[in-house]
Amino acid sequence: MIRIAVVEDSKDDTLNFRHFIEKYEEENKCTFDVRYFSSGVVFLEEYHAEFDIIFMDIDLPEMNGIDVSKKLRERDSEVVLIFLTNLAKYAIKGYSVN
C-alpha cells in the first residue's frame, strides 16, 4: 500500500484533493493510506519517514512549504515530494529541495 501525506491548510483544497484520490482509487482498484496535515509545523513534529509520497502546499501559515520541505530533507532525502500551489512565483523554488 502506498502511504501518502497531504500538507494543505485550505479545507476546500483538502476536500478536492481527497476527492481526486478517492476517484483514482476507484478507477484503478487500488487503496492508499492517506494522512492529512493542515500545518507544516505539525507535519514536521509528527513525521517519522513513513510516507512514500508527500504532497506539500507552498502557501502555508507559520512556516511555508518550501521551508518545511528543507527541514524534511534534513531528515529524509528519499521521500517523493510534490508541491501543490497556485503561486507560480514559488514553483521554481520547489526544485531546490528536490
Coordinates of C-alpha atoms in Angstrom, one line a residue:
M1 CA 0.0 0.0 0.0
I2 CA 1.2 3.5 -0.9
R3 CA 1.4 5.9 2.1
I4 CA 0.6 9.5 1.3
A5 CA 0.9 12.7 3.4
V6 CA -1.0 15.8 2.2
V7 CA 0.1 19.0 3.9
E8 CA -2.6 21.6 3.0
D9 CA -4.2 24.3 5.1
S10 CA -7.2 25.0 2.9
K11 CA -10.2 22.9 3.8
D12 CA -11.6 23.3 0.3
D13 CA -8.4 22.3 -1.4
T14 CA -8.1 19.3 1.0
L15 CA -11.6 18.2 0.1
N16 CA -10.8 18.5 -3.6
F17 CA -7.6 16.5 -3.2
R18 CA -9.4 13.9 -1.2
H19 CA -12.0 13.6 -4.0
F20 CA -9.3 13.1 -6.6
I21 CA -7.5 10.4 -4.5
E22 CA -10.8 8.6 -4.0
K23 CA -11.7 8.8 -7.7
Y24 CA -8.2 7.4 -8.6
E25 CA -8.6 4.6 -6.1
E26 CA -12.0 3.6 -7.5
E27 CA -10.9 3.8 -11.2
N28 CA -7.7 1.9 -10.6
K29 CA -8.9 -0.6 -8.0
C30 CA -6.3 0.4 -5.5
T31 CA -6.1 1.8 -2.0
F32 CA -3.9 4.5 -0.5
D33 CA -3.2 5.2 3.1
V34 CA -3.6 9.0 3.3
R35 CA -2.9 11.3 6.2
Y36 CA -3.8 15.0 6.1
F37 CA -2.0 17.8 7.9
S38 CA -3.2 21.4 8.0
S39 CA 0.1 22.7 9.2
G40 CA 3.7 22.2 8.1
V41 CA 4.8 22.6 11.7
V42 CA 2.5 19.8 12.9
F43 CA 3.6 17.7 10.0
L44 CA 7.3 18.0 11.0
E45 CA 6.5 17.3 14.6
E46 CA 4.8 14.1 13.7
Y47 CA 7.0 13.0 10.8
H48 CA 8.6 9.5 11.0
A49 CA 9.8 8.6 7.5
E50 CA 6.7 6.5 7.0
F51 CA 5.4 8.1 3.7
D52 CA 6.1 7.2 0.1
I53 CA 4.8 10.4 -1.3
I54 CA 4.2 13.9 0.2
F55 CA 2.0 16.5 -1.4
M56 CA 3.1 19.8 0.0
D57 CA 1.2 23.1 -0.3
I58 CA 3.7 26.0 -0.6
D59 CA 1.5 28.7 0.9
L60 CA 1.1 27.5 4.5
P61 CA 0.7 29.5 7.7
E62 CA 3.5 29.6 10.3
M63 CA 6.1 28.1 8.0
N64 CA 5.8 28.0 4.2
G65 CA 6.0 24.7 2.3
I66 CA 9.5 25.4 1.0
D67 CA 10.9 25.9 4.5
V68 CA 9.0 22.8 5.7
S69 CA 10.5 20.8 2.8
K70 CA 14.0 22.0 3.6
K71 CA 13.6 20.7 7.2
L72 CA 12.1 17.5 5.8
R73 CA 15.0 16.9 3.5
E74 CA 17.4 17.1 6.5
R75 CA 15.6 14.1 7.9
D76 CA 14.5 12.2 4.7
S77 CA 16.3 12.7 1.4
E78 CA 14.4 9.9 -0.4
V79 CA 10.7 10.5 0.0
V80 CA 8.9 11.7 -3.1
L81 CA 7.9 15.4 -2.7
I82 CA 5.3 17.0 -4.9
F83 CA 4.3 20.7 -4.4
L84 CA 0.8 21.9 -4.6
T85 CA 0.5 25.6 -5.4
N86 CA -1.3 28.2 -7.5
L87 CA 1.6 30.6 -6.8
A88 CA 3.7 30.5 -10.0
K89 CA 6.5 32.6 -8.4
Y90 CA 7.2 29.7 -6.0
A91 CA 7.1 26.8 -8.5
I92 CA 10.8 27.1 -9.4
K93 CA 11.9 27.2 -5.7
G94 CA 10.5 23.8 -5.3
Y95 CA 13.4 22.3 -7.3
S96 CA 15.8 23.5 -4.6
V97 CA 14.5 20.7 -2.3
N98 CA 14.2 18.0 -4.9

